[in-house]
Amino acid sequence: MESKPQFVGRSLFDLEDYSADEIMYILSAAQGMKEINLREYKKIPTLRGKTVCTLFVEDSTRTRMSFELAANRLSADVVSFQASVSSLQKGESLQDTIYTLDAMGIDLYCVRHSSPGSPQLVNKYSGKPVINGGDGRHAHPTQALLDIFSIWEHVGDLKGLKITIVGDILNTRVVRSNLIGMKKLGMEVTVCGPRTLMPGWLEDIFGCRVEYDLREALSDADVVMGLRMQLERMEEGLFPSLEEYSKHYVLSKDTIQYAKKDALIMHPGPMNRGVEILPEIADSSHSIIVEQVANGVAVRMALMFLILGGKL
């Protein structure tokens, strides 16, 4: 790494915003934050006096809790904004909501919204750094960072590592951010799912391999990631039934045998057990699904620390 990357005051809309060196710097910082999370007293005063707002216009309990826990462990003040009980329900615009919150002295926004581009709008209206916590089908960069961090911890060098991502590729926001980050770091990515859930531009834009046969996709994979079927985003049936999907794409002992013997098993959650993945795989010794959740706090701590200029 030629020079220390500068993060203070920057936003994270997607991993396009950061170079490979900057991504690796964030992962290194997350290692230190993970050590804090393993202590008996899991708190440091580095962001004392700073205020973090979790602005969640779309529900996501686990992601919001992860952001809030991260901010709390760095001793920042946390304001939790939830649209379902907010002035947005009374007709106030997002712009006026941001002006109101900004008047209270927010230093960093963590935004979740169903509309792509909403984090950029919050940044425009507030002038404050924003971490995208998921915007529609577009991006989920902190999930991608924690996924990459979880793999890196186990295997070290990521270059040339083969990962297969299986599931609802069309509707998830996880896969796009993962593709950007993983390709930047030299990983070989294969995506697999039904043709009706596979956007046609993936190969051209991201240079990944597209497979529709699960056994072909899993062949020689170092890492296997299952994705949730995003039923809430499907306006019409894109496959006959969940049973039909499971018949062809579920991660089971029978299908996972085509991957490498010691392949890591991942899933960003929440899981539909029996649809995308069977318990025999989700709870196996090769599964790092629970680690992904824990690592999410460490990665978000690292981002807040770097963006808000925390001092150790």
PDB file of C-alpha atoms in Angstrom, residues 12-187:
ATOM      1  CA  LEU A  12     -19.983   4.924   1.258  1.00  0.00           C
ATOM      2  CA  PHE A  13     -22.709   4.596  -1.356  1.00  0.00           C
ATOM      3  CA  ASP A  14     -21.264   1.423  -2.895  1.00  0.00           C
ATOM      4  CA  LEU A  15     -17.899  -0.309  -3.202  1.00  0.00           C
ATOM      5  CA  GLU A  16     -17.348   1.515  -6.503  1.00  0.00           C
ATOM      6  CA  ASP A  17     -16.417   4.450  -4.256  1.00  0.00           C
ATOM      7  CA  TYR A  18     -13.357   2.675  -2.827  1.00  0.00           C
ATOM      8  CA  SER A  19     -10.211   1.203  -4.351  1.00  0.00           C
ATOM      9  CA  ALA A  20      -8.949  -2.314  -3.634  1.00  0.00           C
ATOM     10  CA  ASP A  21      -6.334  -0.862  -1.261  1.00  0.00           C
ATOM     11  CA  GLU A  22      -8.988   1.145   0.571  1.00  0.00           C
ATOM     12  CA  ILE A  23     -11.209  -1.920   0.930  1.00  0.00           C
ATOM     13  CA  MET A  24      -8.309  -3.893   2.399  1.00  0.00           C
ATOM     14  CA  TYR A  25      -7.550  -1.003   4.769  1.00  0.00           C
ATOM     15  CA  ILE A  26     -11.152  -1.128   6.050  1.00  0.00           C
ATOM     16  CA  LEU A  27     -10.871  -4.903   6.561  1.00  0.00           C
ATOM     17  CA  SER A  28      -7.644  -4.437   8.526  1.00  0.00           C
ATOM     18  CA  ALA A  29      -9.352  -1.816  10.707  1.00  0.00           C
ATOM     19  CA  ALA A  30     -12.261  -4.231  11.236  1.00  0.00           C
ATOM     20  CA  GLN A  31      -9.838  -6.799  12.656  1.00  0.00           C
ATOM     21  CA  GLY A  32      -8.998  -4.378  15.455  1.00  0.00           C
ATOM     22  CA  MET A  33     -12.667  -3.653  16.049  1.00  0.00           C
ATOM     23  CA  LYS A  34     -13.423  -7.366  16.247  1.00  0.00           C
ATOM     24  CA  GLU A  35     -10.896  -7.689  19.038  1.00  0.00           C
ATOM     25  CA  ILE A  36     -12.830  -5.025  20.968  1.00  0.00           C
ATOM     26  CA  ASN A  37     -16.041  -7.002  20.495  1.00  0.00           C
ATOM     27  CA  LEU A  38     -14.422 -10.023  22.124  1.00  0.00           C
ATOM     28  CA  ARG A  39     -13.471  -8.148  25.296  1.00  0.00           C
ATOM     29  CA  GLU A  40     -15.480  -8.405  28.476  1.00  0.00           C
ATOM     30  CA  TYR A  41     -16.005  -4.600  28.349  1.00  0.00           C
ATOM     31  CA  LYS A  42     -16.894  -4.004  24.699  1.00  0.00           C
ATOM     32  CA  LYS A  43     -16.594  -0.255  24.434  1.00  0.00           C
ATOM     33  CA  ILE A  44     -13.992   2.406  23.574  1.00  0.00           C
ATOM     34  CA  PRO A  45     -14.366   6.206  23.795  1.00  0.00           C
ATOM     35  CA  THR A  46     -13.096   7.023  20.312  1.00  0.00           C
ATOM     36  CA  LEU A  47     -16.299   8.663  18.964  1.00  0.00           C
ATOM     37  CA  ARG A  48     -17.438  10.308  22.187  1.00  0.00           C
ATOM     38  CA  GLY A  49     -19.231  13.549  21.290  1.00  0.00           C
ATOM     39  CA  LYS A  50     -20.201  12.387  17.795  1.00  0.00           C
ATOM     40  CA  THR A  51     -23.822  11.638  16.835  1.00  0.00           C
ATOM     41  CA  VAL A  52     -24.822   8.840  14.449  1.00  0.00           C
ATOM     42  CA  CYS A  53     -28.349   8.631  13.001  1.00  0.00           C
ATOM     43  CA  THR A  54     -29.708   5.317  11.747  1.00  0.00           C
ATOM     44  CA  LEU A  55     -32.226   6.582   9.178  1.00  0.00           C
ATOM     45  CA  PHE A  56     -34.232   3.499   8.274  1.00  0.00           C
ATOM     46  CA  VAL A  57     -37.114   4.205   5.897  1.00  0.00           C
ATOM     47  CA  GLU A  58     -37.287   0.488   5.106  1.00  0.00           C
ATOM     48  CA  ASP A  59     -37.507  -2.039   7.933  1.00  0.00           C
ATOM     49  CA  SER A  60     -34.493  -4.180   8.738  1.00  0.00           C
ATOM     50  CA  THR A  61     -34.097  -5.020  12.390  1.00  0.00           C
ATOM     51  CA  ARG A  62     -30.803  -6.895  12.176  1.00  0.00           C
ATOM     52  CA  THR A  63     -29.004  -4.307  10.016  1.00  0.00           C
ATOM     53  CA  ARG A  64     -30.251  -1.390  12.133  1.00  0.00           C
ATOM     54  CA  MET A  65     -29.202  -3.147  15.334  1.00  0.00           C
ATOM     55  CA  SER A  66     -25.774  -3.873  13.848  1.00  0.00           C
ATOM     56  CA  PHE A  67     -25.222  -0.196  12.960  1.00  0.00           C
ATOM     57  CA  GLU A  68     -26.471   0.980  16.353  1.00  0.00           C
ATOM     58  CA  LEU A  69     -24.381  -1.523  18.254  1.00  0.00           C
ATOM     59  CA  ALA A  70     -21.336  -0.449  16.244  1.00  0.00           C
ATOM     60  CA  ALA A  71     -21.915   3.229  17.068  1.00  0.00           C
ATOM     61  CA  ASN A  72     -22.577   2.489  20.733  1.00  0.00           C
ATOM     62  CA  ARG A  73     -19.372   0.483  21.091  1.00  0.00           C
ATOM     63  CA  LEU A  74     -17.429   3.488  19.798  1.00  0.00           C
ATOM     64  CA  SER A  75     -19.234   5.686  22.390  1.00  0.00           C
ATOM     65  CA  ALA A  76     -21.105   7.794  19.805  1.00  0.00           C
ATOM     66  CA  ASP A  77     -24.588   9.113  20.605  1.00  0.00           C
ATOM     67  CA  VAL A  78     -27.161   7.237  18.509  1.00  0.00           C
ATOM     68  CA  VAL A  79     -30.431   8.605  17.129  1.00  0.00           C
ATOM     69  CA  SER A  80     -32.714   5.943  15.693  1.00  0.00           C
ATOM     70  CA  PHE A  81     -35.139   7.215  13.039  1.00  0.00           C
ATOM     71  CA  GLN A  82     -37.811   4.774  11.922  1.00  0.00           C
ATOM     72  CA  ALA A  83     -40.157   5.840   9.143  1.00  0.00           C
ATOM     73  CA  SER A  84     -43.131   3.883  10.467  1.00  0.00           C
ATOM     74  CA  VAL A  85     -43.429   6.218  13.472  1.00  0.00           C
ATOM     75  CA  SER A  86     -42.042   9.392  11.912  1.00  0.00           C
ATOM     76  CA  SER A  87     -43.186  12.624  10.297  1.00  0.00           C
ATOM     77  CA  LEU A  88     -42.761  10.946   6.896  1.00  0.00           C
ATOM     78  CA  GLN A  89     -46.039   9.202   7.676  1.00  0.00           C
ATOM     79  CA  LYS A  90     -47.634  12.650   8.034  1.00  0.00           C
ATOM     80  CA  GLY A  91     -46.574  13.751   4.566  1.00  0.00           C
ATOM     81  CA  GLU A  92     -43.244  15.432   5.317  1.00  0.00           C
ATOM     82  CA  SER A  93     -40.667  15.120   2.523  1.00  0.00           C
ATOM     83  CA  LEU A  94     -37.341  13.342   2.980  1.00  0.00           C
ATOM     84  CA  GLN A  95     -35.631  16.686   2.384  1.00  0.00           C
ATOM     85  CA  ASP A  96     -37.452  18.411   5.256  1.00  0.00           C
ATOM     86  CA  THR A  97     -36.903  15.393   7.479  1.00  0.00           C
ATOM     87  CA  ILE A  98     -33.158  15.638   6.854  1.00  0.00           C
ATOM     88  CA  TYR A  99     -33.170  19.387   7.563  1.00  0.00           C
ATOM     89  CA  THR A 100     -34.874  18.685  10.896  1.00  0.00           C
ATOM     90  CA  LEU A 101     -32.465  15.917  11.851  1.00  0.00           C
ATOM     91  CA  ASP A 102     -29.471  17.960  10.739  1.00  0.00           C
ATOM     92  CA  ALA A 103     -30.527  20.806  13.014  1.00  0.00           C
ATOM     93  CA  MET A 104     -30.076  18.376  15.907  1.00  0.00           C
ATOM     94  CA  GLY A 105     -26.387  17.949  15.103  1.00  0.00           C
ATOM     95  CA  ILE A 106     -26.079  14.644  13.275  1.00  0.00           C
ATOM     96  CA  ASP A 107     -22.499  13.824  12.218  1.00  0.00           C
ATOM     97  CA  LEU A 108     -23.115  10.625  10.218  1.00  0.00           C
ATOM     98  CA  TYR A 109     -26.177   9.028   8.636  1.00  0.00           C
ATOM     99  CA  CYS A 110     -26.634   5.283   8.130  1.00  0.00           C
ATOM    100  CA  VAL A 111     -29.447   5.020   5.580  1.00  0.00           C
ATOM    101  CA  ARG A 112     -31.755   2.198   4.583  1.00  0.00           C
ATOM    102  CA  HIS A 113     -34.359   2.954   1.913  1.00  0.00           C
ATOM    103  CA  SER A 114     -36.358   1.051  -0.697  1.00  0.00           C
ATOM    104  CA  SER A 115     -35.443   3.579  -3.417  1.00  0.00           C
ATOM    105  CA  PRO A 116     -32.030   3.369  -5.123  1.00  0.00           C
ATOM    106  CA  GLY A 117     -30.092   6.622  -4.769  1.00  0.00           C
ATOM    107  CA  SER A 118     -31.711   7.670  -1.479  1.00  0.00           C
ATOM    108  CA  PRO A 119     -28.353   7.691   0.408  1.00  0.00           C
ATOM    109  CA  GLN A 120     -27.013  10.182  -2.155  1.00  0.00           C
ATOM    110  CA  LEU A 121     -30.054  12.412  -1.540  1.00  0.00           C
ATOM    111  CA  VAL A 122     -29.479  12.332   2.219  1.00  0.00           C
ATOM    112  CA  ASN A 123     -25.857  13.328   1.605  1.00  0.00           C
ATOM    113  CA  LYS A 124     -26.973  16.137  -0.721  1.00  0.00           C
ATOM    114  CA  TYR A 125     -29.515  17.554   1.733  1.00  0.00           C
ATOM    115  CA  SER A 126     -27.355  17.216   4.838  1.00  0.00           C
ATOM    116  CA  GLY A 127     -23.815  17.683   3.572  1.00  0.00           C
ATOM    117  CA  LYS A 128     -22.840  14.948   6.048  1.00  0.00           C
ATOM    118  CA  PRO A 129     -21.225  11.592   5.287  1.00  0.00           C
ATOM    119  CA  VAL A 130     -23.610   8.726   4.631  1.00  0.00           C
ATOM    120  CA  ILE A 131     -23.159   4.963   4.882  1.00  0.00           C
ATOM    121  CA  ASN A 132     -25.557   3.092   2.620  1.00  0.00           C
ATOM    122  CA  GLY A 133     -27.310   0.407   4.643  1.00  0.00           C
ATOM    123  CA  GLY A 134     -29.184  -0.886   1.579  1.00  0.00           C
ATOM    124  CA  ASP A 135     -31.101   1.001  -1.124  1.00  0.00           C
ATOM    125  CA  GLY A 136     -33.710  -0.982  -3.026  1.00  0.00           C
ATOM    126  CA  ARG A 137     -32.262  -3.559  -5.390  1.00  0.00           C
ATOM    127  CA  HIS A 138     -29.203  -1.372  -5.942  1.00  0.00           C
ATOM    128  CA  ALA A 139     -26.506  -1.843  -3.309  1.00  0.00           C
ATOM    129  CA  HIS A 140     -25.626  -3.074   0.160  1.00  0.00           C
ATOM    130  CA  PRO A 141     -21.924  -2.252   0.548  1.00  0.00           C
ATOM    131  CA  THR A 142     -21.540  -2.964   4.277  1.00  0.00           C
ATOM    132  CA  GLN A 143     -22.967  -6.466   3.752  1.00  0.00           C
ATOM    133  CA  ALA A 144     -20.419  -6.988   0.961  1.00  0.00           C
ATOM    134  CA  LEU A 145     -17.598  -5.742   3.188  1.00  0.00           C
ATOM    135  CA  LEU A 146     -18.554  -8.072   6.013  1.00  0.00           C
ATOM    136  CA  ASP A 147     -18.883 -10.973   3.562  1.00  0.00           C
ATOM    137  CA  ILE A 148     -15.422 -10.302   2.146  1.00  0.00           C
ATOM    138  CA  PHE A 149     -13.998  -9.784   5.637  1.00  0.00           C
ATOM    139  CA  SER A 150     -15.435 -13.155   6.755  1.00  0.00           C
ATOM    140  CA  ILE A 151     -13.787 -14.935   3.811  1.00  0.00           C
ATOM    141  CA  TRP A 152     -10.489 -13.080   4.225  1.00  0.00           C
ATOM    142  CA  GLU A 153     -10.262 -14.066   7.888  1.00  0.00           C
ATOM    143  CA  HIS A 154     -10.479 -17.732   6.952  1.00  0.00           C
ATOM    144  CA  VAL A 155      -8.392 -17.957   3.786  1.00  0.00           C
ATOM    145  CA  GLY A 156      -6.087 -14.945   3.748  1.00  0.00           C
ATOM    146  CA  ASP A 157      -5.163 -14.133   0.147  1.00  0.00           C
ATOM    147  CA  LEU A 158      -8.349 -13.512  -1.858  1.00  0.00           C
ATOM    148  CA  LYS A 159      -6.792 -13.375  -5.321  1.00  0.00           C
ATOM    149  CA  GLY A 160      -7.986 -16.251  -7.507  1.00  0.00           C
ATOM    150  CA  LEU A 161     -10.403 -17.540  -4.871  1.00  0.00           C
ATOM    151  CA  LYS A 162     -13.527 -19.075  -6.426  1.00  0.00           C
ATOM    152  CA  ILE A 163     -16.918 -18.137  -4.959  1.00  0.00           C
ATOM    153  CA  THR A 164     -20.329 -19.303  -6.173  1.00  0.00           C
ATOM    154  CA  ILE A 165     -23.377 -17.190  -5.256  1.00  0.00           C
ATOM    155  CA  VAL A 166     -26.695 -19.034  -5.592  1.00  0.00           C
ATOM    156  CA  GLY A 167     -30.251 -17.724  -5.441  1.00  0.00           C
ATOM    157  CA  ASP A 168     -32.380 -14.721  -6.341  1.00  0.00           C
ATOM    158  CA  ILE A 169     -29.724 -12.764  -8.224  1.00  0.00           C
ATOM    159  CA  LEU A 170     -32.258 -10.400  -9.825  1.00  0.00           C
ATOM    160  CA  ASN A 171     -33.855  -8.954  -6.709  1.00  0.00           C
ATOM    161  CA  THR A 172     -31.067  -8.951  -4.161  1.00  0.00           C
ATOM    162  CA  ARG A 173     -29.000  -5.862  -3.445  1.00  0.00           C
ATOM    163  CA  VAL A 174     -26.280  -7.965  -1.867  1.00  0.00           C
ATOM    164  CA  VAL A 175     -24.857  -9.534  -5.005  1.00  0.00           C
ATOM    165  CA  ARG A 176     -24.099  -6.334  -6.922  1.00  0.00           C
ATOM    166  CA  SER A 177     -21.971  -4.872  -4.116  1.00  0.00           C
ATOM    167  CA  ASN A 178     -20.289  -8.218  -3.562  1.00  0.00           C
ATOM    168  CA  LEU A 179     -19.443  -8.517  -7.245  1.00  0.00           C
ATOM    169  CA  ILE A 180     -17.822  -5.088  -7.283  1.00  0.00           C
ATOM    170  CA  GLY A 181     -15.757  -5.738  -4.168  1.00  0.00           C
ATOM    171  CA  MET A 182     -14.803  -9.321  -4.929  1.00  0.00           C
ATOM    172  CA  LYS A 183     -13.760  -8.590  -8.502  1.00  0.00           C
ATOM    173  CA  LYS A 184     -11.650  -5.636  -7.314  1.00  0.00           C
ATOM    174  CA  LEU A 185      -9.826  -7.994  -4.978  1.00  0.00           C
ATOM    175  CA  GLY A 186      -9.193 -10.588  -7.703  1.00  0.00           C
ATOM    176  CA  MET A 187     -11.787 -13.194  -6.766  1.00  0.00           C
TER     177      MET A 187
END
